[in-house]
PDB file of C-alpha atoms in Angstrom:
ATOM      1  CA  UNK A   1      79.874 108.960 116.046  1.00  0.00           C
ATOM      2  CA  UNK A   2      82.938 109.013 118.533  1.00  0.00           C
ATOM      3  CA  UNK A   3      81.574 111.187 121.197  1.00  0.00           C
ATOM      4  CA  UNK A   4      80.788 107.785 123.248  1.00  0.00           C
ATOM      5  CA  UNK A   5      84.285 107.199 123.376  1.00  0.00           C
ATOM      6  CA  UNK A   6      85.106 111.083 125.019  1.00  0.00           C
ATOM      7  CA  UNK A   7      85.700 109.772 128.972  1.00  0.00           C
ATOM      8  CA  UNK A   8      87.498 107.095 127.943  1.00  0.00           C
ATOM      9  CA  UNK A   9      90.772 105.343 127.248  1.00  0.00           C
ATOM     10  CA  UNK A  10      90.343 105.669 124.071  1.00  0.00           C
ATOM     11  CA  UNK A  11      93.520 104.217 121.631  1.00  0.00           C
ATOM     12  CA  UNK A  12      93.052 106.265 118.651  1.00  0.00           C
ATOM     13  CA  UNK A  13      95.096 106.359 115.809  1.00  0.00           C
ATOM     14  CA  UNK A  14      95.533 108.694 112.252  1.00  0.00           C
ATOM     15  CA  UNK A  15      97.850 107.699 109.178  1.00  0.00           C
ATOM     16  CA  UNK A  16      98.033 110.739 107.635  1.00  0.00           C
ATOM     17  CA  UNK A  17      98.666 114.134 109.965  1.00  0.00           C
ATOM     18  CA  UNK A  18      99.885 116.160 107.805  1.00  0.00           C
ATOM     19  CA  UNK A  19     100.255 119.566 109.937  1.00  0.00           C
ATOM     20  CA  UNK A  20      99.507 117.658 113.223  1.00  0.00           C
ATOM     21  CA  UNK A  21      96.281 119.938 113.647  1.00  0.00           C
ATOM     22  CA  UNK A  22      93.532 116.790 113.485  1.00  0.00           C
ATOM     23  CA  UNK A  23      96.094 114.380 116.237  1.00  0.00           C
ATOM     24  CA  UNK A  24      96.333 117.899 118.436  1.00  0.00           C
ATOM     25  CA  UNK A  25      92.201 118.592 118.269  1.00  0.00           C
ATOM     26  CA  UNK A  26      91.682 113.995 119.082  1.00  0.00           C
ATOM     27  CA  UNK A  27      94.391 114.197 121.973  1.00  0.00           C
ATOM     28  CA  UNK A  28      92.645 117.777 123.546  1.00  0.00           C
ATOM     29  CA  UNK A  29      89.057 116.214 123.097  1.00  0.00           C
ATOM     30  CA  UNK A  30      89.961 112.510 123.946  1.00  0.00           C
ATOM     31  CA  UNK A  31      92.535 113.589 127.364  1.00  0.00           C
ATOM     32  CA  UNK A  32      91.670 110.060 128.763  1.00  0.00           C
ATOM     33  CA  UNK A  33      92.928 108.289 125.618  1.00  0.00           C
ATOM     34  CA  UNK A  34      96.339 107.460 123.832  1.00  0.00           C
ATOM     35  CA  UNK A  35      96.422 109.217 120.391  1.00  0.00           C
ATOM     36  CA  UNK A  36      98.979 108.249 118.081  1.00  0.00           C
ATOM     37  CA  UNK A  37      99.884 110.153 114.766  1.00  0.00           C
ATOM     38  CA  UNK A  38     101.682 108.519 111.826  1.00  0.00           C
ATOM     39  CA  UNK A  39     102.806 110.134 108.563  1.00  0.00           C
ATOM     40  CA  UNK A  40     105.502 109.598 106.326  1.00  0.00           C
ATOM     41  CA  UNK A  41     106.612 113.290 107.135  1.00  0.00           C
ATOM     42  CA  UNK A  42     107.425 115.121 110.173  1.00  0.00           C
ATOM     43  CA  UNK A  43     105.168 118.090 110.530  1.00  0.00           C
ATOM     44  CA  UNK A  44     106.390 122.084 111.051  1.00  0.00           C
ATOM     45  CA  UNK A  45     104.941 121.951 114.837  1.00  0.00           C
ATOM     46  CA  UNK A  46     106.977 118.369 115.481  1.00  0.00           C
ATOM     47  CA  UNK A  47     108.383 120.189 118.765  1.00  0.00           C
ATOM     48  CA  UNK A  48     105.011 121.196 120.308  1.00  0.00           C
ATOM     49  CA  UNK A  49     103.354 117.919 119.270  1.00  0.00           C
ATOM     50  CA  UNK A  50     105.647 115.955 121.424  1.00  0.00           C
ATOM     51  CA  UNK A  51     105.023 117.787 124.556  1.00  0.00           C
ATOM     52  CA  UNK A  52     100.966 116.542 124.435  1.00  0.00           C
ATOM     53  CA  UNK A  53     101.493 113.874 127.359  1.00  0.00           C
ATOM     54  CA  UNK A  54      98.367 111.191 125.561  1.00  0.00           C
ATOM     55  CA  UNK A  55      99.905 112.168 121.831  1.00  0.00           C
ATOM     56  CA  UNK A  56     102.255 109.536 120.048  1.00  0.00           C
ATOM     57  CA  UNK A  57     103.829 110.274 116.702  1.00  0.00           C
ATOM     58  CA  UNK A  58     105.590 107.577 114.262  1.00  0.00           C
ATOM     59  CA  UNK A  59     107.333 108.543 111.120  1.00  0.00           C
ATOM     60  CA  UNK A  60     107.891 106.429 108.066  1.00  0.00           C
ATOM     61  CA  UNK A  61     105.988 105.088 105.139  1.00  0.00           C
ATOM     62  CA  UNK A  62     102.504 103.701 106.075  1.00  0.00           C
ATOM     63  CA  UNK A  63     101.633 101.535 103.309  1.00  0.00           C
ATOM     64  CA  UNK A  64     105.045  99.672 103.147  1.00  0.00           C
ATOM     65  CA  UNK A  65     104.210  96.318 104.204  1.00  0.00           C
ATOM     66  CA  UNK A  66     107.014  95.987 106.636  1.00  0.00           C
ATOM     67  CA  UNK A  67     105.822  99.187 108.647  1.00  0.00           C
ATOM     68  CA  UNK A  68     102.150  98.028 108.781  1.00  0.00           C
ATOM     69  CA  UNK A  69     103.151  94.682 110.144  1.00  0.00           C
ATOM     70  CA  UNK A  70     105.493  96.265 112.686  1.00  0.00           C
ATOM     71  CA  UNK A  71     102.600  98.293 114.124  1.00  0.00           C
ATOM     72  CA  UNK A  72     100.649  95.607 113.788  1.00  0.00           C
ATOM     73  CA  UNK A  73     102.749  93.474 116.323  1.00  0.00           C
ATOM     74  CA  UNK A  74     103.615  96.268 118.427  1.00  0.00           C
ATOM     75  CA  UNK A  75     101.171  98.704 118.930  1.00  0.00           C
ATOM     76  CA  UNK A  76      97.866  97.876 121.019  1.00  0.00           C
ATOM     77  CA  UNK A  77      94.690  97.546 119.395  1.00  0.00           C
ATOM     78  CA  UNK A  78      92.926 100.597 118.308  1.00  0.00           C
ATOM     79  CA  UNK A  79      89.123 101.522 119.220  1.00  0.00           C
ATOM     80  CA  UNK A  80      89.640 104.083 116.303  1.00  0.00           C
ATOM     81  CA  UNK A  81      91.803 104.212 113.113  1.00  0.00           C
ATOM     82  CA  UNK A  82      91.512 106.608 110.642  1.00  0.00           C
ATOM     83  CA  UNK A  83      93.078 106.491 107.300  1.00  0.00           C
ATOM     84  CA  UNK A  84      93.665 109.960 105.990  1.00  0.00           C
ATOM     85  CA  UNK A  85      97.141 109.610 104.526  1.00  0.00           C
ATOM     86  CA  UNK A  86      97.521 109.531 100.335  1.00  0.00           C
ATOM     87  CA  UNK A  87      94.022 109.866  98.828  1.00  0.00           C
ATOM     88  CA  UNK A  88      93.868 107.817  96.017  1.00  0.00           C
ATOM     89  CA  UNK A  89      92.056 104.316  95.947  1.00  0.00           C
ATOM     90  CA  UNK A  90      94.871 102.284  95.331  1.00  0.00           C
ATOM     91  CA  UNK A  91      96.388 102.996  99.083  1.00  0.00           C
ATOM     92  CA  UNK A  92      93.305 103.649 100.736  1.00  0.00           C
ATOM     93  CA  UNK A  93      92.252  99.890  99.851  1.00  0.00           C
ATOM     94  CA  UNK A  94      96.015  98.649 100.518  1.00  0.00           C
ATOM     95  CA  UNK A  95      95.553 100.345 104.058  1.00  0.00           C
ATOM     96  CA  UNK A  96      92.204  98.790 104.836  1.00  0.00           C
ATOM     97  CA  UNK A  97      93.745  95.435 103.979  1.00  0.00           C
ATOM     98  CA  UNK A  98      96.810  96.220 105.901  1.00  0.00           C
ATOM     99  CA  UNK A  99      95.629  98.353 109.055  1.00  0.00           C
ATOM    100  CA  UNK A 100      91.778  96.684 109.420  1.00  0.00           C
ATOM    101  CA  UNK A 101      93.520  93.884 111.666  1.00  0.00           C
ATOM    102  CA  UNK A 102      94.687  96.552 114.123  1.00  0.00           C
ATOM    103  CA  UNK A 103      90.895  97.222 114.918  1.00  0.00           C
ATOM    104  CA  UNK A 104      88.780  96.354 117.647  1.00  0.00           C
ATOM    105  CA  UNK A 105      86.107  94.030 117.868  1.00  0.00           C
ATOM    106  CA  UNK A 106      83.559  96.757 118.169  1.00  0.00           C
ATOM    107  CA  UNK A 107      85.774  99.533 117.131  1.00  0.00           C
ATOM    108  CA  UNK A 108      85.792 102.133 113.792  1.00  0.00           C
ATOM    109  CA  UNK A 109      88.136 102.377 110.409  1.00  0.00           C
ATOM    110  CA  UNK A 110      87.444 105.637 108.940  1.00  0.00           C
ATOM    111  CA  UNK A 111      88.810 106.476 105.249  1.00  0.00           C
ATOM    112  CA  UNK A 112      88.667 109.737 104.751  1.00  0.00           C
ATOM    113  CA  UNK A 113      88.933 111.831 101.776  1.00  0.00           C
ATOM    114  CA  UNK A 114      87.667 108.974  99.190  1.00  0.00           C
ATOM    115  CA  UNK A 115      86.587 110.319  95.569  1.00  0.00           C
ATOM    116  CA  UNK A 116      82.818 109.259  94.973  1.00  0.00           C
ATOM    117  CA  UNK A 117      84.002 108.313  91.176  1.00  0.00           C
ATOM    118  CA  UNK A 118      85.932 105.102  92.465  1.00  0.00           C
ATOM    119  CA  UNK A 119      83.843 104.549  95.739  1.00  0.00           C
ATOM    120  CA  UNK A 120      80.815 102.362  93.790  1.00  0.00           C
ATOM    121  CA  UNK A 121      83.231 100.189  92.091  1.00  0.00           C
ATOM    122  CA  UNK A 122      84.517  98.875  95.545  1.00  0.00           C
ATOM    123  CA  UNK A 123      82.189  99.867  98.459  1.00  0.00           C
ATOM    124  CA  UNK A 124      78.687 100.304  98.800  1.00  0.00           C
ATOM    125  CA  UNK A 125      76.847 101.093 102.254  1.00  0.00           C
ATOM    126  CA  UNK A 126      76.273  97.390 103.708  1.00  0.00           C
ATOM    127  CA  UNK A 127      77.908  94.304 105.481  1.00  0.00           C
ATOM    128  CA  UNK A 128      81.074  92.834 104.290  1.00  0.00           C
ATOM    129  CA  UNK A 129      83.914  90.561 105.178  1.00  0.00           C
ATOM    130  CA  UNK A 130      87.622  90.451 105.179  1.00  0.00           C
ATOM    131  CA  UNK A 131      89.348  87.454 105.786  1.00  0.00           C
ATOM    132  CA  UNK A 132      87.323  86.310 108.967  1.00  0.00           C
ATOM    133  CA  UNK A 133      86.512  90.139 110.121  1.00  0.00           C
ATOM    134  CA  UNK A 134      82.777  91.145 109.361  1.00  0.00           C
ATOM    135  CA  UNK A 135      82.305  95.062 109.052  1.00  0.00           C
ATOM    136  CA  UNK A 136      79.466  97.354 108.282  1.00  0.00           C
ATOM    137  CA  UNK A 137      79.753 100.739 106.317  1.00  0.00           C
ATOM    138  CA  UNK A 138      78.056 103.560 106.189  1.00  0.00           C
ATOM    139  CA  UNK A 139      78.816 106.115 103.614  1.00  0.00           C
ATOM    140  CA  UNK A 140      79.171 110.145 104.762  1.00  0.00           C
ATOM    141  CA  UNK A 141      78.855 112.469 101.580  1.00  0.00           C
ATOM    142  CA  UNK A 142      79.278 115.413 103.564  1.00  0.00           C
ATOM    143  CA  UNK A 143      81.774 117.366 101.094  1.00  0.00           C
ATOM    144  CA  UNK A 144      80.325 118.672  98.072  1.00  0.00           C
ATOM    145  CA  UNK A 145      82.070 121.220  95.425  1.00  0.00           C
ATOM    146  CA  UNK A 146      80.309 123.898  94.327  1.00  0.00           C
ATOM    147  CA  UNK A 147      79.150 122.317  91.274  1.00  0.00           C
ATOM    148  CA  UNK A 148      77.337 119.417  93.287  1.00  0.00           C
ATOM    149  CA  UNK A 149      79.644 117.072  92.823  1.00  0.00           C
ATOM    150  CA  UNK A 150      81.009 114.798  95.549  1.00  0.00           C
ATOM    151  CA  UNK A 151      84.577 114.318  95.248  1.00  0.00           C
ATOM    152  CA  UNK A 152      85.546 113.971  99.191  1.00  0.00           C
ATOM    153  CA  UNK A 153      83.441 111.165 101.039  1.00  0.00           C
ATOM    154  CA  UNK A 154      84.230 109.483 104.129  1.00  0.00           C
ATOM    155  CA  UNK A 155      83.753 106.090 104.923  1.00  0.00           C
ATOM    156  CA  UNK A 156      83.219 104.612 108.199  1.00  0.00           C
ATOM    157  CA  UNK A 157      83.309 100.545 108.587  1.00  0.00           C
ATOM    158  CA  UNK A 158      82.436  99.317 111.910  1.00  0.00           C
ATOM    159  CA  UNK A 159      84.074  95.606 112.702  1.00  0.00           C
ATOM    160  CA  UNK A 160      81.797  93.752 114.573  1.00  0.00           C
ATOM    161  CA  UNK A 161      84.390  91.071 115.643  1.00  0.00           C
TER     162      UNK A 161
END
């Protein structure tokens, strides 16, 4: 999905990096492009993660309203964002009508970690709109328990302008 973007400038960005490990594996495979982290909690390996010259990391809450629009009106527009911060609907649909606006024309918004229970009642694969942003999805089911059920999907919405 992304590996067209791998000699690039890339400006990728993850809410959501818990130990740092997924920002540390986008900034060694993207080393043309600007990767920025952003979690509500600084992570054990803080120190190392700040001497990656293409990795940025931002610390505060992600879904509060007055963060989103701050990064919104200072950061540059992402080819990439990936939502992969709380896991549960109700902010993973507050970030995608937050964050979708920091995405470009062209680029993705990946949600990861989505339980298949709640996924039919808002998102199907297909082509939607947000405000005046058209976006198509496609639906990865990748993740399945042992028991066959799906509980960890990831959803990838391409905005087309």
């Amino acid at each position: 999905l992304l590996s067209d973007f791998k000699d690039t400038p890339i400006q990728l960005m993850e809410l959501g990096i818990a130990s740092g490990a997924s920002v540390l594996m986008w900034a060694q495979y993207f080393t043309k492009g600007k990767i920025t982290g952003f979690d509500i909690v600084e992570p054990v390996r803080k120190d190392y993660l700040e001497t990656i010259p293409n990795l940025g990391l931002i610390f505060g809450d992600a879904y509060s309203l007055d963060n989103s629009n701050y990064l919104l009106q200072n950061l540059d527009k992402q080819d990439v964002f990936i939502e992969d911060g709380a896991h549960d609907i109700e902010n993973q649909i507050k970030a995608l009508l937050q964050y979708h606006k920091i995405v470009k024309p062209g680029g993705y918004y990946i949600c990861e970690d989505m339980y298949i229970g709640n996924l039919g009642r808002y998102l199907t694969e297909g082509v939607y709109q947000i405000n005046d942003r058209n976006f198509a999805t496609t639906i990865l089911d990748q993740h399945r328990r042992p028991n066959g059920l799906a509980d960890d999907v990831m959803v990838v919405l391409q905005f087309f302008n």
